[in-house]
Short mmCIF file of the C-alpha atoms (twelve columns), coordinates in Angstrom:
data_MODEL
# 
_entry.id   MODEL 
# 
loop_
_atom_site.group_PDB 
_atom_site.id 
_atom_site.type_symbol 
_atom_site.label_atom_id 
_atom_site.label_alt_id 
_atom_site.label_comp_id 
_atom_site.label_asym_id 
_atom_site.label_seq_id 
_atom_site.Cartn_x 
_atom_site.Cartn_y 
_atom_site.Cartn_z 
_atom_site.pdbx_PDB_model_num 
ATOM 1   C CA . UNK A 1   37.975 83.313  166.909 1 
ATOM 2   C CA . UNK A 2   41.442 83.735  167.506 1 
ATOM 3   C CA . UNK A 3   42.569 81.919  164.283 1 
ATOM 4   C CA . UNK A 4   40.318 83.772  162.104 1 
ATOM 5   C CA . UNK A 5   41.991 87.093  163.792 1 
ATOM 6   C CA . UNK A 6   45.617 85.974  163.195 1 
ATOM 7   C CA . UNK A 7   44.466 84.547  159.336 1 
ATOM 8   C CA . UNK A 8   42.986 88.262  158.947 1 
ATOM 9   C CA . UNK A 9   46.123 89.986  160.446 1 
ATOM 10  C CA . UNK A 10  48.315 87.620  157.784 1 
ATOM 11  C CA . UNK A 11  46.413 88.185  155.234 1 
ATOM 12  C CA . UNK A 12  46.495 92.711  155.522 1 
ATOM 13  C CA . UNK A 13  50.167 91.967  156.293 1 
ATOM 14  C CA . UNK A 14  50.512 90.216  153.433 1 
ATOM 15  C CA . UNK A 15  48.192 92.776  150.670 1 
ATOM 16  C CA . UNK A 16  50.687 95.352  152.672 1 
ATOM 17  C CA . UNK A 17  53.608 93.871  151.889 1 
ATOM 18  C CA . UNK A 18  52.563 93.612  148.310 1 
ATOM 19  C CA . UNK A 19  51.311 96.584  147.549 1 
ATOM 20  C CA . UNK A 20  54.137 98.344  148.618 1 
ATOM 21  C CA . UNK A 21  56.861 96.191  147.033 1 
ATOM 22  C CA . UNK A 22  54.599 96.447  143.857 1 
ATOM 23  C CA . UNK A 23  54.663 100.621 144.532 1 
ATOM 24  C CA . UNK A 24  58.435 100.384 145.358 1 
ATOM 25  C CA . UNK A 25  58.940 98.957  142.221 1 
ATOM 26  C CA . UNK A 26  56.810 100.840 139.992 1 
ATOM 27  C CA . UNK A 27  58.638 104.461 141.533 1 
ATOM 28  C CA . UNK A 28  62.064 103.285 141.151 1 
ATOM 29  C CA . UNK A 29  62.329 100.665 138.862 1 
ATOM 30  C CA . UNK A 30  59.840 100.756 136.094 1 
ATOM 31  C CA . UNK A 31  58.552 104.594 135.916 1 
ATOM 32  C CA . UNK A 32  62.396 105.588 135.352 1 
ATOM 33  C CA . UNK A 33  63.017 102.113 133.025 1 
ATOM 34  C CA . UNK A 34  59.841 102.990 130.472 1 
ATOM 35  C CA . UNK A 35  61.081 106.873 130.787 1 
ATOM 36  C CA . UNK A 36  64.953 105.488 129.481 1 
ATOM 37  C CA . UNK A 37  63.835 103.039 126.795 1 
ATOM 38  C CA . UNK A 38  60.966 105.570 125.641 1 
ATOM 39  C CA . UNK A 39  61.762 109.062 126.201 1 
ATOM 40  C CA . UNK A 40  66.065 108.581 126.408 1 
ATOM 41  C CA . UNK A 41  65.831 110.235 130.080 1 
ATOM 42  C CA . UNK A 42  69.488 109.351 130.612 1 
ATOM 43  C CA . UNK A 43  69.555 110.293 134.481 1 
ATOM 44  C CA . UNK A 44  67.300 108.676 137.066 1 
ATOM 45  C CA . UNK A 45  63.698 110.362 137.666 1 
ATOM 46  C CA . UNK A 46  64.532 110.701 141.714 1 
ATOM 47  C CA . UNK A 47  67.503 112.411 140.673 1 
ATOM 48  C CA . UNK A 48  66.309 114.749 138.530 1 
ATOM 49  C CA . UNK A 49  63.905 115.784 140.446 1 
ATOM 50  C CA . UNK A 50  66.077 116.122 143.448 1 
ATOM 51  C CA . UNK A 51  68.536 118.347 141.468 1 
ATOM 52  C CA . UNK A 52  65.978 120.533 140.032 1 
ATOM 53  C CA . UNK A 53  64.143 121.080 143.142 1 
ATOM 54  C CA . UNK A 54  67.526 122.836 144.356 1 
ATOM 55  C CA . UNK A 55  68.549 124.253 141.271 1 
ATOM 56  C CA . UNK A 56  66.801 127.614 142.744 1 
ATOM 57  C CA . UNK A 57  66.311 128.112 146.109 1 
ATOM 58  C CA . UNK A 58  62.969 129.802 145.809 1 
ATOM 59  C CA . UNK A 59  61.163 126.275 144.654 1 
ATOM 60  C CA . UNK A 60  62.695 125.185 148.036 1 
ATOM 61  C CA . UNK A 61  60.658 128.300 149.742 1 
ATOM 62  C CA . UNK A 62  57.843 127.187 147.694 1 
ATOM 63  C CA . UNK A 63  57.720 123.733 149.014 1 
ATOM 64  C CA . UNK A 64  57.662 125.013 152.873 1 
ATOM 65  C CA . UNK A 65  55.667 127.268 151.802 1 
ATOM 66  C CA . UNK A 66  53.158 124.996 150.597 1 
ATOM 67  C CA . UNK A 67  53.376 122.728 153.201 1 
ATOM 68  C CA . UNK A 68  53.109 125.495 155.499 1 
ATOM 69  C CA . UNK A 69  49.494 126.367 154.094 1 
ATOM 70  C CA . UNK A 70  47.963 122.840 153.815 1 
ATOM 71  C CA . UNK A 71  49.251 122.089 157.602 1 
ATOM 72  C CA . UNK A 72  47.684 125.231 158.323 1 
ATOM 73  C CA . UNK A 73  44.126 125.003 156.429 1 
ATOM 74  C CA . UNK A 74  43.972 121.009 155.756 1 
ATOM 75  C CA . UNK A 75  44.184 120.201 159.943 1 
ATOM 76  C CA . UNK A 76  41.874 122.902 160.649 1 
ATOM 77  C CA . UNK A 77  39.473 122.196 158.374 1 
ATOM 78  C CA . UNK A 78  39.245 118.241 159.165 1 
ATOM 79  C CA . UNK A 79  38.392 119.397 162.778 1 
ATOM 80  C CA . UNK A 80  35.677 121.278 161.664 1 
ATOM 81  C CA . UNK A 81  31.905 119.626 162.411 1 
ATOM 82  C CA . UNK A 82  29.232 121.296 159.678 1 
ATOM 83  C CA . UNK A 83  26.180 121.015 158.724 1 
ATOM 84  C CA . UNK A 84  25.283 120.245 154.373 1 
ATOM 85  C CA . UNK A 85  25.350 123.934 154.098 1 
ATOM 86  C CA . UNK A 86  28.720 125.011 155.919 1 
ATOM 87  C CA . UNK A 87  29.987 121.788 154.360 1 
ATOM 88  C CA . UNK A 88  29.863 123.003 150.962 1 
ATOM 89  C CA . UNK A 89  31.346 126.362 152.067 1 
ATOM 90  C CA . UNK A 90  33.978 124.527 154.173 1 
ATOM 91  C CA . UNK A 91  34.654 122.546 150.397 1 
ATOM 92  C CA . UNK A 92  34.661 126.147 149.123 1 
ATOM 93  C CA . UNK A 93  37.908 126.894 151.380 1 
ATOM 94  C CA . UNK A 94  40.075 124.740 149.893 1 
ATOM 95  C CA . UNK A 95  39.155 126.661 146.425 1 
ATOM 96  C CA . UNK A 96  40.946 129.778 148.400 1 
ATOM 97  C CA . UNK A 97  43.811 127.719 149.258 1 
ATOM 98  C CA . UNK A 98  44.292 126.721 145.833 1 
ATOM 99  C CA . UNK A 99  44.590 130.267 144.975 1 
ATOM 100 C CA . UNK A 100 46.979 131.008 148.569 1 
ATOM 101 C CA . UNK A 101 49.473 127.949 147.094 1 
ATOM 102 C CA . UNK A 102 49.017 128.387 143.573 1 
ATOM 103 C CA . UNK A 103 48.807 131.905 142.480 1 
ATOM 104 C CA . UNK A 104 52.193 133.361 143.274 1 
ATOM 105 C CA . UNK A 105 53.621 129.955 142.011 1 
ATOM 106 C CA . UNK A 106 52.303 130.787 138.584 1 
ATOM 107 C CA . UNK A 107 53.655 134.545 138.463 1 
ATOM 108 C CA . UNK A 108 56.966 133.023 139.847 1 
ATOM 109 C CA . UNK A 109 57.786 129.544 139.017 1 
ATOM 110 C CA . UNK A 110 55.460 128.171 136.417 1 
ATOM 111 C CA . UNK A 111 57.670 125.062 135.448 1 
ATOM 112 C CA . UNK A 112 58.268 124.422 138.908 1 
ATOM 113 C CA . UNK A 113 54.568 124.376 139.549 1 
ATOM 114 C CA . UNK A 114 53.896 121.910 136.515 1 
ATOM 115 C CA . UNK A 115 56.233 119.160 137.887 1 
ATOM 116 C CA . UNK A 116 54.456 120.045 141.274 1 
ATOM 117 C CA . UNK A 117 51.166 119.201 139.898 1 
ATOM 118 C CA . UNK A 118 52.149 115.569 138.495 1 
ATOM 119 C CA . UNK A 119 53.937 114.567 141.706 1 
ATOM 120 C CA . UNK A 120 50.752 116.057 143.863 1 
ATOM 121 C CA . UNK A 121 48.609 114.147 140.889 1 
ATOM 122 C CA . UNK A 122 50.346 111.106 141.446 1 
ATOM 123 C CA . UNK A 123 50.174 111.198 145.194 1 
ATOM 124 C CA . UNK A 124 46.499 111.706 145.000 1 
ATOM 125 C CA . UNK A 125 46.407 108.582 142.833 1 
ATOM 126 C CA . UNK A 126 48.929 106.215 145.541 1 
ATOM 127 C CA . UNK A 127 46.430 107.532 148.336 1 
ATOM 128 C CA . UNK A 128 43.361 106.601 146.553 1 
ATOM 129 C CA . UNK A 129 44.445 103.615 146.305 1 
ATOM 130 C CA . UNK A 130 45.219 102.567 149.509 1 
ATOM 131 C CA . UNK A 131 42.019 104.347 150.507 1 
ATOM 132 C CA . UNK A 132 39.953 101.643 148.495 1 
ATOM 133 C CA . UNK A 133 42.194 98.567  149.267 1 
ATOM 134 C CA . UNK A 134 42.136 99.480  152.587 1 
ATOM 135 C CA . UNK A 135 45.982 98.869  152.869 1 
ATOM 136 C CA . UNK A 136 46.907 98.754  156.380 1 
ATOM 137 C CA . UNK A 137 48.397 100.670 158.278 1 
ATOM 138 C CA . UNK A 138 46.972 103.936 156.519 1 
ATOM 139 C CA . UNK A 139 44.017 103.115 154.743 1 
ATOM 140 C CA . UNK A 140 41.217 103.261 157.335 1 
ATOM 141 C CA . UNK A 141 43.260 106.694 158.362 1 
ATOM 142 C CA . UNK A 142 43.142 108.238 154.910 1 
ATOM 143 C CA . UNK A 143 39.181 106.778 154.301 1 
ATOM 144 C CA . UNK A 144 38.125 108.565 157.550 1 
ATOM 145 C CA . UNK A 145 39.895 111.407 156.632 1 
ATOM 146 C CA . UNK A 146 38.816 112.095 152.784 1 
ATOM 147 C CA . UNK A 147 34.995 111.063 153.581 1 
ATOM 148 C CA . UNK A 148 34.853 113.926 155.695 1 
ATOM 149 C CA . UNK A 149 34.850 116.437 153.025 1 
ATOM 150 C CA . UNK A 150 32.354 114.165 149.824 1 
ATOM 151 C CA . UNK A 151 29.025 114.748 149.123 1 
ATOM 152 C CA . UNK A 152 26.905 113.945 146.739 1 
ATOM 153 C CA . UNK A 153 29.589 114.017 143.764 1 
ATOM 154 C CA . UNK A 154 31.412 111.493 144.844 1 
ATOM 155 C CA . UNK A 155 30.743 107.551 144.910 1 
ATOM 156 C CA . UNK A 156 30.977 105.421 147.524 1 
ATOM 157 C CA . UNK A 157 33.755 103.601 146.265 1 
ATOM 158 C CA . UNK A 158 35.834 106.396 144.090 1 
ATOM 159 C CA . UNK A 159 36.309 110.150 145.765 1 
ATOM 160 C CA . UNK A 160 36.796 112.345 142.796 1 
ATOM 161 C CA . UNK A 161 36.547 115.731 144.533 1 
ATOM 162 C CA . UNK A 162 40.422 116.669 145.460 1 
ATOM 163 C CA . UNK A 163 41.260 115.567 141.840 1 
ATOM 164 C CA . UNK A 164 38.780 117.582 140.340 1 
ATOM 165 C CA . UNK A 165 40.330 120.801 141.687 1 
ATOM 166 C CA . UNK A 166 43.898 119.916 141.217 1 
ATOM 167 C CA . UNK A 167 43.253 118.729 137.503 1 
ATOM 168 C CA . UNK A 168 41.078 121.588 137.302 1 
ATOM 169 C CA . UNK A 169 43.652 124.282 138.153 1 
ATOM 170 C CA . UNK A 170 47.038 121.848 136.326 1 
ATOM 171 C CA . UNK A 171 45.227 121.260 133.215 1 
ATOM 172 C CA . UNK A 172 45.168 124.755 131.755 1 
ATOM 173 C CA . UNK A 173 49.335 125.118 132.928 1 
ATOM 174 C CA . UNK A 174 49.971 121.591 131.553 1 
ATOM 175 C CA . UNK A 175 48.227 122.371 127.860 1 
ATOM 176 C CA . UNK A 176 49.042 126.299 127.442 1 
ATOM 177 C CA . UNK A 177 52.693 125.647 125.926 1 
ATOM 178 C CA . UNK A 178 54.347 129.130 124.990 1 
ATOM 179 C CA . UNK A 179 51.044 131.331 126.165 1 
ATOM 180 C CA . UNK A 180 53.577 134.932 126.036 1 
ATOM 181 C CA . UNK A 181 50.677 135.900 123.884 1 
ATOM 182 C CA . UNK A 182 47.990 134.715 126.253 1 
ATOM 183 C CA . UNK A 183 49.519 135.273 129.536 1 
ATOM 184 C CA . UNK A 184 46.004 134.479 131.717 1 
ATOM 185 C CA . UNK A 185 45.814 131.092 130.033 1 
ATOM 186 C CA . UNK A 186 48.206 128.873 132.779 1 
ATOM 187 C CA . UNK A 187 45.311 131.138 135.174 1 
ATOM 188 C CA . UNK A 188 42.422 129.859 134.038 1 
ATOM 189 C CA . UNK A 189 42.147 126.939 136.426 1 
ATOM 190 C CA . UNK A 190 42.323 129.113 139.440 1 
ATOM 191 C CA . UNK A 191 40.586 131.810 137.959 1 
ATOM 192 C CA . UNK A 192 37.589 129.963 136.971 1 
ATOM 193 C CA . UNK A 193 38.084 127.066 140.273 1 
ATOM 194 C CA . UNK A 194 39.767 129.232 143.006 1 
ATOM 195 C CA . UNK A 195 37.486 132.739 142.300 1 
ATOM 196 C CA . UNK A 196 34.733 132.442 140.204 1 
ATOM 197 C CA . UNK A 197 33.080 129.078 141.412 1 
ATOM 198 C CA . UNK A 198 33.817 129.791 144.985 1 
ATOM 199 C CA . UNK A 199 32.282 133.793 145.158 1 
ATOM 200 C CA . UNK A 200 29.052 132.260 142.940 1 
ATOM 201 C CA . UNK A 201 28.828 129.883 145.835 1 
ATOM 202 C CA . UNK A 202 29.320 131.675 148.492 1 
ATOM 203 C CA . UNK A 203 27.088 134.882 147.627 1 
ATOM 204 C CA . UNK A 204 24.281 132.607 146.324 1 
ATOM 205 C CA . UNK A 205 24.395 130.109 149.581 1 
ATOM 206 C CA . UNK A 206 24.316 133.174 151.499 1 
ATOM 207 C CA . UNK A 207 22.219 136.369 149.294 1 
ATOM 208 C CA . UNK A 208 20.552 134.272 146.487 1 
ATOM 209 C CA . UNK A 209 16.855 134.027 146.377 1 
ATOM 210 C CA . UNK A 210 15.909 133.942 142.861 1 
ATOM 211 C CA . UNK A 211 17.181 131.300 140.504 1 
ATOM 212 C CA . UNK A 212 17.756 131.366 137.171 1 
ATOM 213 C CA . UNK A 213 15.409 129.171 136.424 1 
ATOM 214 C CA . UNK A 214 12.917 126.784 138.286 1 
ATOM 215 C CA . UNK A 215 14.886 123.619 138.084 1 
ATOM 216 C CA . UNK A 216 18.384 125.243 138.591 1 
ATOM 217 C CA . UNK A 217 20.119 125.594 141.818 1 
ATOM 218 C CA . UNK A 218 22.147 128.538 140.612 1 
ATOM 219 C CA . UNK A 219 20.809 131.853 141.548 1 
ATOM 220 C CA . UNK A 220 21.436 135.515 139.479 1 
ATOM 221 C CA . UNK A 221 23.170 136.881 142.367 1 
ATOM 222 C CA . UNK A 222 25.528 134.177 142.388 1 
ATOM 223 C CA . UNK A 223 25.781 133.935 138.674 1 
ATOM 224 C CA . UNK A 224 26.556 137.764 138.466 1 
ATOM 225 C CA . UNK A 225 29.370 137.820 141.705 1 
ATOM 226 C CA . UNK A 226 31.214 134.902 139.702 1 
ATOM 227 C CA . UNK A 227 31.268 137.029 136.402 1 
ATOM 228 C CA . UNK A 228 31.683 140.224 138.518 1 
ATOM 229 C CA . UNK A 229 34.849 138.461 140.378 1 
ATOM 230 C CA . UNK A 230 36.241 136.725 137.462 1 
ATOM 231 C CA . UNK A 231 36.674 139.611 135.522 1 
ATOM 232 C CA . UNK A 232 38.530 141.363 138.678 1 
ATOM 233 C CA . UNK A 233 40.875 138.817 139.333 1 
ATOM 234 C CA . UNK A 234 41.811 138.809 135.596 1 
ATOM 235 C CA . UNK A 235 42.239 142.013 135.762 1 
ATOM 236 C CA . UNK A 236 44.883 142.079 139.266 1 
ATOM 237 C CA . UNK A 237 46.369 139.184 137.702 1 
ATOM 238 C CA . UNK A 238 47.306 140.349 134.876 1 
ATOM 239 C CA . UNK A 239 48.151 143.514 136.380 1 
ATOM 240 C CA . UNK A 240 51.001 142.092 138.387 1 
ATOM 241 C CA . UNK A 241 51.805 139.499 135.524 1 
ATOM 242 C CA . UNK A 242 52.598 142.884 133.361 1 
ATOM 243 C CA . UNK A 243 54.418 144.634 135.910 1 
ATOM 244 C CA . UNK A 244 56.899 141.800 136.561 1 
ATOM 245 C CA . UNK A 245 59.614 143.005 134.559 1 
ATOM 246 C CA . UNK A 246 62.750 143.508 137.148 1 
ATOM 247 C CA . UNK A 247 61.460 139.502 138.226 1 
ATOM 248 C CA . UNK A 248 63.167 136.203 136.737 1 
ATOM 249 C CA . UNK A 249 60.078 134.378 135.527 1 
ATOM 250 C CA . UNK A 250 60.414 130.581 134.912 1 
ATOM 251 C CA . UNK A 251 59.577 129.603 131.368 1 
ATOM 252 C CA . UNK A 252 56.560 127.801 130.578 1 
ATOM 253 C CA . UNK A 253 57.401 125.060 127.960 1 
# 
């Protein structure tokens, strides 16, 4: 008994060992080597970053400010003990957090908030993966901790959910290029995401009784409070988008 415990203790050492020496390497070696031989990115990637992080200080405010929400909401949340129904509202709350971290972000610091969303993206991906491996010493820690918030939507090998919302709210920043002319595009993640899905949600858990039809889920009074809310937070957001004038505005390129 005790040999099999020290040949299973050896053998998470050694997956540890390499999958961190294999993730040391890929972050400092090979993403910056393909991104000089490919792209001509003369300076290191860590470097880069680094320097543009602090070439303003309000992307430093950003980043405590960020961190300041998800201790505050993420924690919280975890401690929380629901049943199917308040789970899916409690899934709901990180749709208003999205919105709390995200929305000033885009009025403010838009390409700031796009290299935010591939670092977050690829952190996602690095936890994931020792989620599944099981890499000690986090990966029971991290598998505990995401599996409180699936449900149905997710596998029981891949959990999909946390990307789905950040793609969901990065994808329409990362592909709306020059949008001057359409200023709500890089908002159409959160928009749709952070305020429509979550009121429909919310007011149909709570008010809807008739459906839209009788194999659907959705109810009309949850349909109409997404449309209903959409087409109010358009309208704030582009509001104080407009009135932004006397405000230094990162460019989105």
């Amino acid at each position: 008994s005790k040999r099999i415990v020290a040949r299973d203790s050896r053998q998470n050492l050694c997956k540890a060992a390499a999958f961190y020496l294999s993730l040391t390497l890929a972050l400092i070696l090979l993403t910056p080597g393909w991104l000089f031989l490919v792209q001509g990115f003369q300076q290191h990637l860590f470097l880069w970053i680094i320097q543009f992080v602090f070439e303003e200080p309000v992307r430093l405010v950003f980043c405590g400010y960020w961190m300041i929400v998800l201790c505050g909401s993420v924690l919280p949340l975890y401690l929380v003990k629901t049943g199917k129904v308040q789970q899916i509202l409690v899934r709901k709350l990180f749709h208003i957090m999205a919105i709390i971290m995200f929305i000033p972000a885009l009025l403010l610091q838009q390409l700031f908030l796009r290299l935010a969303f591939c670092i977050a993206f690829c952190a996602f991906l690095i936890l994931e993966m020792i989620r599944v491996w099981q890499i000690p010493p986090f990966g029971v820690l991290v598998d505990s901790f995401m599996k409180s918030f699936t449900d149905h939507r997710d596998s029981d090998v891949l959990i999909i959910s946390h990307f789905s919302l950040l793609l969901g709210c990065a994808l329409p920043l990362w592909l709306s290029g020059n949008s001057f002319d359409r200023p709500l595009a890089p908002f159409a993640g959160i928009l749709s995401l952070g305020i429509g899905d979550t009121m429909a949600s919310v007011i149909g858990i709570k008010f809807g009784s008739q459906k839209l039809s009788r194999d659907s889920k959705k109810t009309v009074e949850g349909t109409a409070a997404g449309i209903v809310s959409l087409i109010l937070g358009s309208s704030i957001i582009h509001f104080f988008y407009a009135n932004l004038n006397d405000i230094q505005v990162s460019p989105a390129v």
